[in-house]
PDB file of C-alpha atoms in Angstrom:
ATOM      1  CA  MET J 214     -33.762  19.954 109.728  1.00 42.00           C
ATOM      2  CA  PRO J 215     -33.837  23.002 107.469  1.00 46.00           C
ATOM      3  CA  LEU J 216     -33.676  26.371 109.153  1.00 44.00           C
ATOM      4  CA  LYS J 217     -36.919  28.186 109.660  1.00 48.00           C
ATOM      5  CA  PRO J 218     -37.393  30.993 107.096  1.00 45.00           C
ATOM      6  CA  ALA J 219     -37.080  33.714 109.731  1.00 44.00           C
ATOM      7  CA  ILE J 220     -33.789  32.313 111.069  1.00 44.00           C
ATOM      8  CA  ALA J 221     -32.361  31.851 107.578  1.00 44.00           C
ATOM      9  CA  ALA J 222     -33.274  35.402 106.623  1.00 43.00           C
ATOM     10  CA  GLN J 223     -31.709  36.709 109.821  1.00 47.00           C
ATOM     11  CA  ARG J 224     -28.437  34.881 109.164  1.00 49.00           C
ATOM     12  CA  PHE J 225     -28.322  36.367 105.671  1.00 41.00           C
ATOM     13  CA  ALA J 226     -29.293  39.885 106.701  1.00 44.00           C
ATOM     14  CA  ILE J 227     -26.763  40.330 109.520  1.00 43.00           C
ATOM     15  CA  PRO J 228     -23.597  40.075 107.343  1.00 45.00           C
ATOM     16  CA  ALA J 229     -25.223  42.307 104.722  1.00 43.00           C
ATOM     17  CA  ALA J 230     -26.054  44.948 107.303  1.00 41.00           C
ATOM     18  CA  ILE J 231     -22.533  44.824 108.708  1.00 39.00           C
ATOM     19  CA  ALA J 232     -21.097  45.412 105.240  1.00 40.00           C
ATOM     20  CA  LEU J 233     -23.433  48.322 104.555  1.00 40.00           C
ATOM     21  CA  PHE J 234     -23.309  50.012 107.940  1.00 40.00           C
ATOM     22  CA  ALA J 235     -19.691  49.370 108.881  1.00 43.00           C
ATOM     23  CA  THR J 236     -18.173  52.286 110.771  1.00 47.00           C
ATOM     24  CA  THR J 237     -14.664  52.042 109.354  1.00 55.00           C
ATOM     25  CA  ALA J 238     -13.554  54.964 107.233  1.00 58.00           C
ATOM     26  CA  HIS J 239     -12.243  54.187 103.753  1.00 64.00           C
ATOM     27  CA  ALA J 240      -9.411  56.632 103.071  1.00 72.00           C
ATOM     28  CA  GLU J 241      -9.521  57.324  99.364  1.00 87.00           C
ATOM     29  CA  PRO J 242      -8.936  60.744  97.816  1.00 95.00           C
ATOM     30  CA  PHE J 243     -11.276  62.333  95.327  1.00 97.00           C
ATOM     31  CA  LEU J 244     -10.125  61.594  91.773  1.00 97.00           C
ATOM     32  CA  THR J 245      -9.401  65.192  90.896  1.00 97.00           C
ATOM     33  CA  ARG J 246      -6.398  67.436  90.317  1.00 95.00           C
ATOM     34  CA  ASN J 247      -5.776  71.023  89.270  1.00 95.00           C
ATOM     35  CA  GLN J 248      -8.223  71.672  86.395  1.00 95.00           C
ATOM     36  CA  ASN J 249      -6.538  74.853  85.142  1.00 94.00           C
ATOM     37  CA  PRO J 250      -7.045  74.600  81.339  1.00 93.00           C
ATOM     38  CA  LEU J 251      -3.304  75.132  80.751  1.00 91.00           C
ATOM     39  CA  LEU J 252      -1.876  73.018  83.589  1.00 93.00           C
ATOM     40  CA  ALA J 253      -4.238  70.022  83.338  1.00 95.00           C
ATOM     41  CA  LEU J 254      -2.755  69.120  79.949  1.00 95.00           C
ATOM     42  CA  HIS J 255       0.549  68.069  81.487  1.00 96.00           C
ATOM     43  CA  GLY J 256       1.518  64.847  83.214  1.00 96.00           C
ATOM     44  CA  LEU J 257       0.873  65.673  86.874  1.00 96.00           C
ATOM     45  CA  PRO J 258      -0.627  62.367  88.094  1.00 97.00           C
ATOM     46  CA  SER J 259      -4.157  61.923  89.363  1.00 97.00           C
ATOM     47  CA  PRO J 260      -4.522  60.454  92.874  1.00 97.00           C
ATOM     48  CA  LEU J 261      -3.250  56.865  92.805  1.00 98.00           C
ATOM     49  CA  PRO J 262      -4.151  54.071  95.254  1.00 97.00           C
ATOM     50  CA  ALA J 263      -1.855  53.435  98.202  1.00 97.00           C
ATOM     51  CA  ARG J 264      -3.342  49.945  98.590  1.00 97.00           C
ATOM     52  CA  LEU J 265      -3.051  47.952  95.365  1.00 97.00           C
ATOM     53  CA  PRO J 266      -5.915  45.675  94.291  1.00 97.00           C
ATOM     54  CA  PRO J 267      -5.517  41.910  94.758  1.00 96.00           C
ATOM     55  CA  ALA J 268      -4.081  39.831  91.936  1.00 97.00           C
ATOM     56  CA  GLY J 269      -6.705  39.462  89.228  1.00 97.00           C
ATOM     57  CA  GLY J 270      -8.940  42.095  90.824  1.00 97.00           C
ATOM     58  CA  GLY J 271      -9.256  45.819  90.450  1.00 97.00           C
ATOM     59  CA  ARG J 272     -11.517  48.827  90.148  1.00 97.00           C
ATOM     60  CA  VAL J 273     -13.278  50.753  87.397  1.00 98.00           C
ATOM     61  CA  ALA J 274     -14.268  54.378  88.004  1.00 98.00           C
ATOM     62  CA  GLY J 275     -15.881  57.146  85.992  1.00 98.00           C
ATOM     63  CA  VAL J 276     -15.179  60.742  87.019  1.00 98.00           C
ATOM     64  CA  ILE J 277     -16.572  64.123  85.975  1.00 98.00           C
ATOM     65  CA  ASN J 278     -14.622  67.306  86.762  1.00 98.00           C
ATOM     66  CA  TRP J 279     -16.656  70.399  85.852  1.00 97.00           C
ATOM     67  CA  GLY J 280     -14.709  73.592  86.450  1.00 94.00           C
ATOM     68  CA  ASN J 281     -15.112  77.323  85.917  1.00 92.00           C
ATOM     69  CA  THR J 282     -12.446  80.034  85.833  1.00 88.00           C
ATOM     70  CA  GLU J 283     -12.836  83.795  85.390  1.00 87.00           C
ATOM     71  CA  LYS J 284      -9.601  85.633  86.069  1.00 87.00           C
ATOM     72  CA  GLU J 285      -7.762  88.589  84.647  1.00 88.00           C
ATOM     73  CA  ASP J 286      -4.271  89.831  85.419  1.00 86.00           C
ATOM     74  CA  PHE J 287      -2.319  92.898  84.393  1.00 84.00           C
ATOM     75  CA  SER J 288       1.388  93.636  84.713  1.00 79.00           C
ATOM     76  CA  ALA J 289       3.857  96.156  83.374  1.00 76.00           C
ATOM     77  CA  ASP J 290       4.759  93.653  80.662  1.00 80.00           C
ATOM     78  CA  GLY J 291       1.380  92.344  79.542  1.00 85.00           C
ATOM     79  CA  ASN J 292      -2.258  91.386  79.957  1.00 90.00           C
ATOM     80  CA  TYR J 293      -3.527  87.930  80.845  1.00 90.00           C
ATOM     81  CA  THR J 294      -7.060  86.546  80.722  1.00 91.00           C
ATOM     82  CA  LEU J 295      -8.249  83.067  81.672  1.00 91.00           C
ATOM     83  CA  ASP J 296     -12.037  82.943  81.231  1.00 92.00           C
ATOM     84  CA  ALA J 297     -13.238  79.436  80.459  1.00 93.00           C
ATOM     85  CA  GLU J 298     -15.254  76.443  81.577  1.00 94.00           C
ATOM     86  CA  THR J 299     -13.803  72.937  81.433  1.00 96.00           C
ATOM     87  CA  LEU J 300     -15.604  69.609  81.427  1.00 97.00           C
ATOM     88  CA  GLU J 301     -13.480  66.505  81.817  1.00 98.00           C
ATOM     89  CA  LEU J 302     -14.823  62.945  81.680  1.00 98.00           C
ATOM     90  CA  ARG J 303     -12.192  60.439  82.758  1.00 98.00           C
ATOM     91  CA  LEU J 304     -12.337  56.638  83.089  1.00 98.00           C
ATOM     92  CA  HIS J 305      -9.931  55.054  85.590  1.00 98.00           C
ATOM     93  CA  PHE J 306      -8.870  51.403  85.468  1.00 98.00           C
ATOM     94  CA  ASP J 307      -6.873  49.599  88.208  1.00 98.00           C
ATOM     95  CA  HIS J 308      -5.902  45.947  87.853  1.00 98.00           C
ATOM     96  CA  GLY J 309      -3.778  43.782  90.133  1.00 98.00           C
ATOM     97  CA  LEU J 310      -1.105  41.832  88.252  1.00 98.00           C
ATOM     98  CA  SER J 311       0.261  40.000  91.282  1.00 97.00           C
ATOM     99  CA  GLU J 312       0.543  40.385  95.043  1.00 95.00           C
ATOM    100  CA  ARG J 313       2.938  43.330  94.618  1.00 97.00           C
ATOM    101  CA  PHE J 314       2.282  44.849  91.171  1.00 98.00           C
ATOM    102  CA  ALA J 315      -0.685  46.597  89.565  1.00 98.00           C
ATOM    103  CA  LEU J 316      -1.540  48.569  86.438  1.00 98.00           C
ATOM    104  CA  HIS J 317      -3.396  51.875  86.288  1.00 98.00           C
ATOM    105  CA  ALA J 318      -4.783  53.500  83.127  1.00 98.00           C
ATOM    106  CA  GLU J 319      -6.976  56.499  82.358  1.00 98.00           C
ATOM    107  CA  LEU J 320      -9.014  57.477  79.314  1.00 98.00           C
ATOM    108  CA  PRO J 321      -9.867  61.216  79.347  1.00 98.00           C
ATOM    109  CA  TRP J 322     -12.164  63.362  77.239  1.00 98.00           C
ATOM    110  CA  ARG J 323     -11.937  67.140  77.691  1.00 97.00           C
ATOM    111  CA  LYS J 324     -13.994  70.118  76.596  1.00 97.00           C
ATOM    112  CA  VAL J 325     -13.083  73.800  76.936  1.00 97.00           C
ATOM    113  CA  SER J 326     -15.932  76.239  76.274  1.00 95.00           C
ATOM    114  CA  GLU J 327     -17.720  79.391  77.422  1.00 91.00           C
ATOM    115  CA  GLY J 328     -19.935  77.162  79.572  1.00 83.00           C
ATOM    116  CA  SER J 329     -22.987  78.081  81.629  1.00 84.00           C
ATOM    117  CA  LEU J 330     -21.861  78.352  85.265  1.00 80.00           C
ATOM    118  CA  ASP J 331     -20.931  82.050  85.415  1.00 75.00           C
ATOM    119  CA  GLY J 332     -24.380  83.250  86.495  1.00 75.00           C
ATOM    120  CA  PHE J 333     -24.736  80.561  89.174  1.00 76.00           C
ATOM    121  CA  ILE J 334     -21.287  81.350  90.632  1.00 74.00           C
ATOM    122  CA  ASP J 335     -21.966  85.106  90.597  1.00 69.00           C
ATOM    123  CA  ASP J 336     -25.215  84.508  92.529  1.00 69.00           C
ATOM    124  CA  TRP J 337     -23.386  82.213  94.956  1.00 66.00           C
ATOM    125  CA  HIS J 338     -20.797  84.923  95.647  1.00 62.00           C
ATOM    126  CA  GLY J 339     -23.567  87.482  96.142  1.00 66.00           C
ATOM    127  CA  VAL J 340     -25.554  85.354  98.609  1.00 65.00           C
ATOM    128  CA  PHE J 341     -22.528  84.595 100.789  1.00 61.00           C
ATOM    129  CA  GLY J 342     -20.808  87.949 100.368  1.00 61.00           C
ATOM    130  CA  LEU J 343     -17.756  86.486  98.660  1.00 57.00           C
ATOM    131  CA  PRO J 344     -15.492  88.716  96.556  1.00 57.00           C
ATOM    132  CA  GLY J 345     -16.219  88.671  92.831  1.00 56.00           C
ATOM    133  CA  GLY J 346     -12.717  89.576  91.665  1.00 60.00           C
ATOM    134  CA  SER J 347     -12.370  89.551  87.887  1.00 63.00           C
ATOM    135  CA  ARG J 348     -15.972  88.371  87.489  1.00 63.00           C
ATOM    136  CA  ARG J 349     -17.164  91.958  87.860  1.00 63.00           C
ATOM    137  CA  ARG J 350     -15.195  92.987  84.766  1.00 69.00           C
ATOM    138  CA  LEU J 351     -15.484  90.019  82.402  1.00 76.00           C
ATOM    139  CA  PRO J 352     -18.581  89.205  80.284  1.00 82.00           C
ATOM    140  CA  GLU J 353     -20.806  86.344  81.449  1.00 82.00           C
ATOM    141  CA  ASP J 354     -20.370  82.950  79.733  1.00 82.00           C
ATOM    142  CA  GLN J 355     -17.419  84.058  77.597  1.00 90.00           C
ATOM    143  CA  LEU J 356     -14.526  81.914  76.400  1.00 94.00           C
ATOM    144  CA  LEU J 357     -11.226  83.792  76.224  1.00 94.00           C
ATOM    145  CA  ILE J 358      -7.787  82.461  77.059  1.00 93.00           C
ATOM    146  CA  GLU J 359      -5.339  85.168  76.051  1.00 93.00           C
ATOM    147  CA  PHE J 360      -1.786  85.954  77.070  1.00 91.00           C
ATOM    148  CA  GLU J 361      -0.165  89.133  75.723  1.00 92.00           C
ATOM    149  CA  GLN J 362       3.359  90.042  76.758  1.00 88.00           C
ATOM    150  CA  ASP J 363       5.792  92.716  75.531  1.00 86.00           C
ATOM    151  CA  GLY J 364       3.423  93.586  72.694  1.00 85.00           C
ATOM    152  CA  ALA J 365       3.250  90.002  71.412  1.00 91.00           C
ATOM    153  CA  THR J 366       0.338  87.557  71.674  1.00 92.00           C
ATOM    154  CA  LEU J 367       1.641  84.329  73.209  1.00 91.00           C
ATOM    155  CA  LEU J 368      -1.714  82.530  73.279  1.00 93.00           C
ATOM    156  CA  SER J 369      -5.245  83.341  72.107  1.00 94.00           C
ATOM    157  CA  ILE J 370      -8.212  80.940  72.228  1.00 94.00           C
ATOM    158  CA  ASP J 371     -11.834  82.061  71.889  1.00 94.00           C
ATOM    159  CA  GLU J 372     -13.554  79.058  70.279  1.00 95.00           C
ATOM    160  CA  SER J 373     -14.769  75.899  72.034  1.00 96.00           C
ATOM    161  CA  THR J 374     -12.638  72.775  71.681  1.00 96.00           C
ATOM    162  CA  SER J 375     -13.044  69.146  72.728  1.00 97.00           C
ATOM    163  CA  GLY J 376     -11.535  65.717  72.198  1.00 97.00           C
ATOM    164  CA  ILE J 377      -9.682  62.763  73.671  1.00 98.00           C
ATOM    165  CA  GLY J 378      -6.940  63.876  76.043  1.00 98.00           C
ATOM    166  CA  ASP J 379      -3.460  62.563  76.759  1.00 98.00           C
ATOM    167  CA  ILE J 380      -3.577  58.996  78.120  1.00 98.00           C
ATOM    168  CA  PRO J 381      -1.539  58.080  81.231  1.00 98.00           C
ATOM    169  CA  LEU J 382      -0.422  54.513  81.989  1.00 98.00           C
ATOM    170  CA  ALA J 383       1.117  53.621  85.355  1.00 98.00           C
ATOM    171  CA  LEU J 384       2.807  50.636  86.985  1.00 98.00           C
ATOM    172  CA  GLY J 385       2.475  50.364  90.752  1.00 98.00           C
ATOM    173  CA  TYR J 386       4.445  48.450  93.380  1.00 98.00           C
ATOM    174  CA  GLN J 387       3.161  47.661  96.886  1.00 98.00           C
ATOM    175  CA  ILE J 388       5.967  48.611  99.252  1.00 98.00           C
ATOM    176  CA  TYR J 389       4.050  47.900 102.444  1.00 96.00           C
ATOM    177  CA  ALA J 390       0.534  46.868 103.411  1.00 96.00           C
ATOM    178  CA  THR J 391      -1.242  45.876 106.627  1.00 95.00           C
ATOM    179  CA  ASP J 392      -4.886  45.959 107.676  1.00 92.00           C
ATOM    180  CA  SER J 393      -4.478  49.558 108.866  1.00 93.00           C
ATOM    181  CA  SER J 394      -1.966  51.160 106.481  1.00 95.00           C
ATOM    182  CA  ALA J 395      -0.406  50.892 103.045  1.00 97.00           C
ATOM    183  CA  VAL J 396       2.373  52.449 100.973  1.00 98.00           C
ATOM    184  CA  SER J 397       2.849  52.141  97.222  1.00 98.00           C
ATOM    185  CA  THR J 398       4.994  53.680  94.537  1.00 98.00           C
ATOM    186  CA  TRP J 399       4.021  54.367  90.926  1.00 98.00           C
ATOM    187  CA  LEU J 400       5.730  55.163  87.647  1.00 98.00           C
ATOM    188  CA  THR J 401       3.439  56.966  85.196  1.00 98.00           C
ATOM    189  CA  VAL J 402       4.013  57.633  81.489  1.00 98.00           C
ATOM    190  CA  LYS J 403       1.613  60.036  79.762  1.00 98.00           C
ATOM    191  CA  ALA J 404       1.249  59.540  76.001  1.00 98.00           C
ATOM    192  CA  PRO J 405       0.520  62.605  73.767  1.00 97.00           C
ATOM    193  CA  THR J 406      -2.799  61.371  72.374  1.00 98.00           C
ATOM    194  CA  GLY J 407      -4.462  64.782  72.775  1.00 97.00           C
ATOM    195  CA  SER J 408      -3.796  68.050  70.981  1.00 96.00           C
ATOM    196  CA  ALA J 409      -2.326  71.295  72.314  1.00 95.00           C
ATOM    197  CA  ASP J 410      -4.313  73.223  69.685  1.00 93.00           C
ATOM    198  CA  ASP J 411      -7.550  71.876  71.185  1.00 93.00           C
ATOM    199  CA  LEU J 412      -6.316  72.177  74.799  1.00 95.00           C
ATOM    200  CA  THR J 413      -6.791  68.428  75.212  1.00 97.00           C
ATOM    201  CA  GLY J 414      -3.101  67.534  75.520  1.00 97.00           C
ATOM    202  CA  SER J 415       0.381  68.974  75.842  1.00 96.00           C
ATOM    203  CA  GLY J 416       1.876  67.338  72.741  1.00 96.00           C
ATOM    204  CA  ALA J 417       4.658  65.654  74.743  1.00 97.00           C
ATOM    205  CA  VAL J 418       5.499  62.477  76.625  1.00 98.00           C
ATOM    206  CA  ASP J 419       5.656  63.114  80.393  1.00 98.00           C
ATOM    207  CA  VAL J 420       7.000  60.763  83.072  1.00 98.00           C
ATOM    208  CA  ALA J 421       6.144  60.934  86.782  1.00 98.00           C
ATOM    209  CA  ALA J 422       7.170  59.078  89.961  1.00 98.00           C
ATOM    210  CA  THR J 423       4.660  58.920  92.817  1.00 98.00           C
ATOM    211  CA  LEU J 424       4.618  57.767  96.445  1.00 98.00           C
ATOM    212  CA  ALA J 425       1.109  57.135  97.867  1.00 98.00           C
ATOM    213  CA  VAL J 426       0.281  56.375 101.527  1.00 98.00           C
ATOM    214  CA  GLN J 427      -2.757  55.765 103.709  1.00 97.00           C
ATOM    215  CA  SER J 428      -3.191  55.029 107.410  1.00 96.00           C
ATOM    216  CA  GLN J 429      -6.113  54.338 109.713  1.00 94.00           C
ATOM    217  CA  VAL J 430      -5.594  56.361 112.898  1.00 92.00           C
ATOM    218  CA  HIS J 431      -8.962  55.523 114.459  1.00 90.00           C
ATOM    219  CA  GLU J 432     -11.948  53.327 113.694  1.00 89.00           C
ATOM    220  CA  ARG J 433     -13.662  56.308 112.052  1.00 93.00           C
ATOM    221  CA  TRP J 434     -10.643  58.291 110.846  1.00 95.00           C
ATOM    222  CA  GLN J 435      -8.117  57.660 108.096  1.00 96.00           C
ATOM    223  CA  LEU J 436      -5.369  59.767 106.568  1.00 97.00           C
ATOM    224  CA  PHE J 437      -3.987  59.640 103.032  1.00 98.00           C
ATOM    225  CA  GLY J 438      -1.313  61.433 101.047  1.00 97.00           C
ATOM    226  CA  GLN J 439       0.638  61.478  97.813  1.00 98.00           C
ATOM    227  CA  ALA J 440       3.825  63.103  96.530  1.00 98.00           C
ATOM    228  CA  SER J 441       4.825  63.199  92.851  1.00 98.00           C
ATOM    229  CA  VAL J 442       7.606  64.610  90.735  1.00 98.00           C
ATOM    230  CA  ALA J 443       7.131  64.816  86.962  1.00 98.00           C
ATOM    231  CA  TRP J 444       9.531  65.225  84.065  1.00 98.00           C
ATOM    232  CA  LEU J 445       7.756  67.192  81.356  1.00 97.00           C
ATOM    233  CA  GLY J 446       8.693  66.659  77.732  1.00 97.00           C
ATOM    234  CA  GLU J 447       8.766  69.755  75.529  1.00 95.00           C
ATOM    235  CA  GLY J 448       5.162  70.305  74.540  1.00 95.00           C
ATOM    236  CA  ASP J 449       3.407  72.345  71.864  1.00 96.00           C
ATOM    237  CA  LEU J 450       1.788  74.862  74.236  1.00 92.00           C
ATOM    238  CA  LEU J 451       4.161  77.761  74.999  1.00 92.00           C
ATOM    239  CA  PRO J 452       7.196  75.447  74.645  1.00 93.00           C
ATOM    240  CA  GLU J 453       9.717  78.240  75.138  1.00 91.00           C
ATOM    241  CA  LEU J 454       8.250  79.007  78.579  1.00 92.00           C
ATOM    242  CA  GLN J 455       7.452  75.488  79.814  1.00 94.00           C
ATOM    243  CA  GLU J 456       9.268  74.064  82.828  1.00 95.00           C
ATOM    244  CA  SER J 457      11.048  70.703  82.526  1.00 96.00           C
ATOM    245  CA  PHE J 458      10.094  69.463  86.009  1.00 97.00           C
ATOM    246  CA  ALA J 459       7.123  69.946  88.331  1.00 97.00           C
ATOM    247  CA  TRP J 460       5.943  68.515  91.638  1.00 97.00           C
ATOM    248  CA  THR J 461       2.628  67.912  93.384  1.00 97.00           C
ATOM    249  CA  LEU J 462       1.735  67.214  97.021  1.00 98.00           C
ATOM    250  CA  MET J 463      -1.647  65.990  98.205  1.00 98.00           C
ATOM    251  CA  GLY J 464      -2.951  65.045 101.635  1.00 97.00           C
ATOM    252  CA  GLY J 465      -6.318  64.543 103.275  1.00 97.00           C
ATOM    253  CA  VAL J 466      -8.485  62.998 105.942  1.00 97.00           C
ATOM    254  CA  THR J 467     -11.600  60.815 105.759  1.00 96.00           C
ATOM    255  CA  TRP J 468     -14.172  60.560 108.544  1.00 96.00           C
ATOM    256  CA  ASN J 469     -16.870  57.900 108.672  1.00 95.00           C
ATOM    257  CA  ALA J 470     -19.767  60.206 109.549  1.00 95.00           C
ATOM    258  CA  TRP J 471     -22.715  57.808 109.451  1.00 92.00           C
ATOM    259  CA  ARG J 472     -23.053  54.176 108.445  1.00 90.00           C
ATOM    260  CA  ALA J 473     -21.749  53.945 104.844  1.00 94.00           C
ATOM    261  CA  LEU J 474     -21.231  57.711 104.487  1.00 96.00           C
ATOM    262  CA  ASP J 475     -17.655  59.052 104.519  1.00 96.00           C
ATOM    263  CA  LEU J 476     -16.730  62.744 104.508  1.00 97.00           C
ATOM    264  CA  THR J 477     -13.369  63.739 103.027  1.00 97.00           C
ATOM    265  CA  ALA J 478     -11.271  66.890 102.836  1.00 98.00           C
ATOM    266  CA  GLN J 479      -8.050  67.039 100.834  1.00 97.00           C
ATOM    267  CA  LEU J 480      -5.459  69.655  99.944  1.00 97.00           C
ATOM    268  CA  GLU J 481      -3.352  69.578  96.785  1.00 97.00           C
ATOM    269  CA  ALA J 482      -0.486  71.854  95.805  1.00 97.00           C
ATOM    270  CA  ASN J 483       1.527  71.966  92.599  1.00 96.00           C
ATOM    271  CA  SER J 484       4.497  73.961  91.373  1.00 95.00           C
ATOM    272  CA  ARG J 485       4.313  76.306  88.387  1.00 93.00           C
ATOM    273  CA  LEU J 486       4.584  74.716  84.954  1.00 93.00           C
ATOM    274  CA  TYR J 487       5.542  77.839  83.014  1.00 92.00           C
ATOM    275  CA  ASP J 488       8.295  80.357  83.682  1.00 89.00           C
ATOM    276  CA  GLY J 489       8.505  83.805  82.128  1.00 82.00           C
ATOM    277  CA  ILE J 490       4.807  84.681  82.138  1.00 82.00           C
ATOM    278  CA  GLU J 491       4.314  87.606  84.525  1.00 77.00           C
ATOM    279  CA  SER J 492       1.015  86.306  85.871  1.00 82.00           C
ATOM    280  CA  GLU J 493      -0.329  84.111  88.667  1.00 80.00           C
ATOM    281  CA  LEU J 494      -2.614  82.323  86.182  1.00 81.00           C
ATOM    282  CA  ASP J 495       0.058  79.744  85.379  1.00 78.00           C
ATOM    283  CA  GLY J 496       1.874  79.617  88.730  1.00 78.00           C
ATOM    284  CA  ASP J 497       1.926  77.646  91.960  1.00 89.00           C
ATOM    285  CA  ALA J 498      -1.492  76.485  93.148  1.00 93.00           C
ATOM    286  CA  ILE J 499      -3.217  75.241  96.302  1.00 95.00           C
ATOM    287  CA  VAL J 500      -6.608  73.554  95.916  1.00 96.00           C
ATOM    288  CA  LEU J 501      -9.032  72.393  98.631  1.00 97.00           C
ATOM    289  CA  THR J 502     -11.524  69.624  97.786  1.00 97.00           C
ATOM    290  CA  PHE J 503     -14.231  68.495 100.202  1.00 97.00           C
ATOM    291  CA  GLY J 504     -17.317  66.336  99.963  1.00 98.00           C
ATOM    292  CA  GLY J 505     -18.784  62.928 100.679  1.00 97.00           C
ATOM    293  CA  SER J 506     -18.786  59.302  99.526  1.00 97.00           C
ATOM    294  CA  TRP J 507     -21.487  56.671  99.839  1.00 97.00           C
ATOM    295  CA  ARG J 508     -20.646  52.953  99.754  1.00 94.00           C
ATOM    296  CA  THR J 509     -23.269  50.339  98.886  1.00 94.00           C
ATOM    297  CA  GLU J 510     -23.586  46.717  99.880  1.00 90.00           C
ATOM    298  CA  GLY J 511     -23.054  45.754  96.231  1.00 89.00           C
ATOM    299  CA  GLY J 512     -19.567  47.291  96.132  1.00 90.00           C
ATOM    300  CA  TRP J 513     -20.416  50.603  94.460  1.00 95.00           C
ATOM    301  CA  ARG J 514     -18.990  53.923  95.622  1.00 96.00           C
ATOM    302  CA  TYR J 515     -20.453  57.345  94.778  1.00 98.00           C
ATOM    303  CA  ASP J 516     -18.496  60.592  95.295  1.00 98.00           C
ATOM    304  CA  VAL J 517     -19.682  64.198  95.256  1.00 98.00           C
ATOM    305  CA  GLY J 518     -17.168  66.956  95.943  1.00 97.00           C
ATOM    306  CA  VAL J 519     -16.308  70.609  95.366  1.00 96.00           C
ATOM    307  CA  SER J 520     -12.857  72.104  94.784  1.00 95.00           C
ATOM    308  CA  GLU J 521     -11.972  75.700  95.672  1.00 90.00           C
ATOM    309  CA  ASP J 522      -8.816  77.661  94.902  1.00 89.00           C
ATOM    310  CA  LEU J 523      -7.049  78.683  98.115  1.00 88.00           C
ATOM    311  CA  GLN J 524      -4.348  80.507  96.185  1.00 78.00           C
ATOM    312  CA  ALA J 525      -6.219  82.569  93.618  1.00 67.00           C
ATOM    313  CA  GLY J 526      -4.855  82.508  90.093  1.00 77.00           C
ATOM    314  CA  ALA J 527      -3.431  79.171  89.034  1.00 87.00           C
ATOM    315  CA  SER J 528      -6.499  76.958  89.586  1.00 91.00           C
ATOM    316  CA  PRO J 529     -10.221  77.293  88.747  1.00 91.00           C
ATOM    317  CA  ASP J 530     -12.555  79.310  90.966  1.00 88.00           C
ATOM    318  CA  ILE J 531     -14.643  76.178  91.493  1.00 90.00           C
ATOM    319  CA  VAL J 532     -14.720  72.564  90.289  1.00 95.00           C
ATOM    320  CA  PHE J 533     -17.590  70.129  90.853  1.00 97.00           C
ATOM    321  CA  VAL J 534     -16.445  66.515  91.183  1.00 98.00           C
ATOM    322  CA  PHE J 535     -18.743  63.528  90.567  1.00 98.00           C
ATOM    323  CA  ALA J 536     -17.528  59.919  90.515  1.00 98.00           C
ATOM    324  CA  VAL J 537     -18.840  56.376  90.561  1.00 98.00           C
ATOM    325  CA  ALA J 538     -16.578  53.369  91.130  1.00 97.00           C
ATOM    326  CA  ARG J 539     -16.851  49.628  91.624  1.00 96.00           C
ATOM    327  CA  ASP J 540     -14.365  46.982  92.646  1.00 94.00           C
ATOM    328  CA  TYR J 541     -14.167  43.645  90.878  1.00 94.00           C
ATOM    329  CA  ARG J 542     -12.484  40.325  91.620  1.00 89.00           C
TER     330      ARG J 542
END
């Protein structure tokens, strides 16, 4: 006999509710990295998955990083100003080639402009009593990236630019994977499809090696991390001062706060990419990103996060991160 409508509906609804309201955290970092207008051009990898997608399956994600920087630095040798707003739209593609191998690709579009966030950030600092720093001295909604040293102008940009950025392609290998943890390694090559003149690319081929890990330590808690070292080809932006190698470290924790809602906090640090500029604006950086993710029954994931500079100077004052992703099989 056919099932009664109520029983049939119940049998369908229970698995759906379990999928939507599962209380297992999904440890995945926010798809963001240091958005400093000078450092983001180089081949420091974005967060890469520790658990590779199944063969024939993968994920597509769209990410917005909207950042604002207003900083000024003076030394005995020169003056340095980094006053800009950046908007980066980046598509991420992951595809499983086999049980052990996967491909990762990104298509970025970047814009550097005077922006519109200065007033909002100034009000935010005022409400919470946060220090204004260089914001008290620099004009509101101005674009000026200028480095002057020993009487010479090394870099001067005061007009908005935009365009397709440098495109990274990566090959991943699954070293280890269980239900509770995973480890992968990646080799990334960044092609110089952007332009250093437009601050959309470095003008060089960069190569990076990455180790990504994740581990579930409790039903509601997961940890993740990533370490990368990058070889930087000689680019077109301050080539005489550019470093040949750089590293990044990233780690974080995800907590399943309620049903399909995960809360994540992650820290990322990177080494300086330029040597010889007497300013913190191009140096080592530490960035904190925190926010939440919502997973739907249909396989969609929505991220909202905020990045703050913990070491003032080499990363933006604030970056808003928005992402939407969906797995496919």
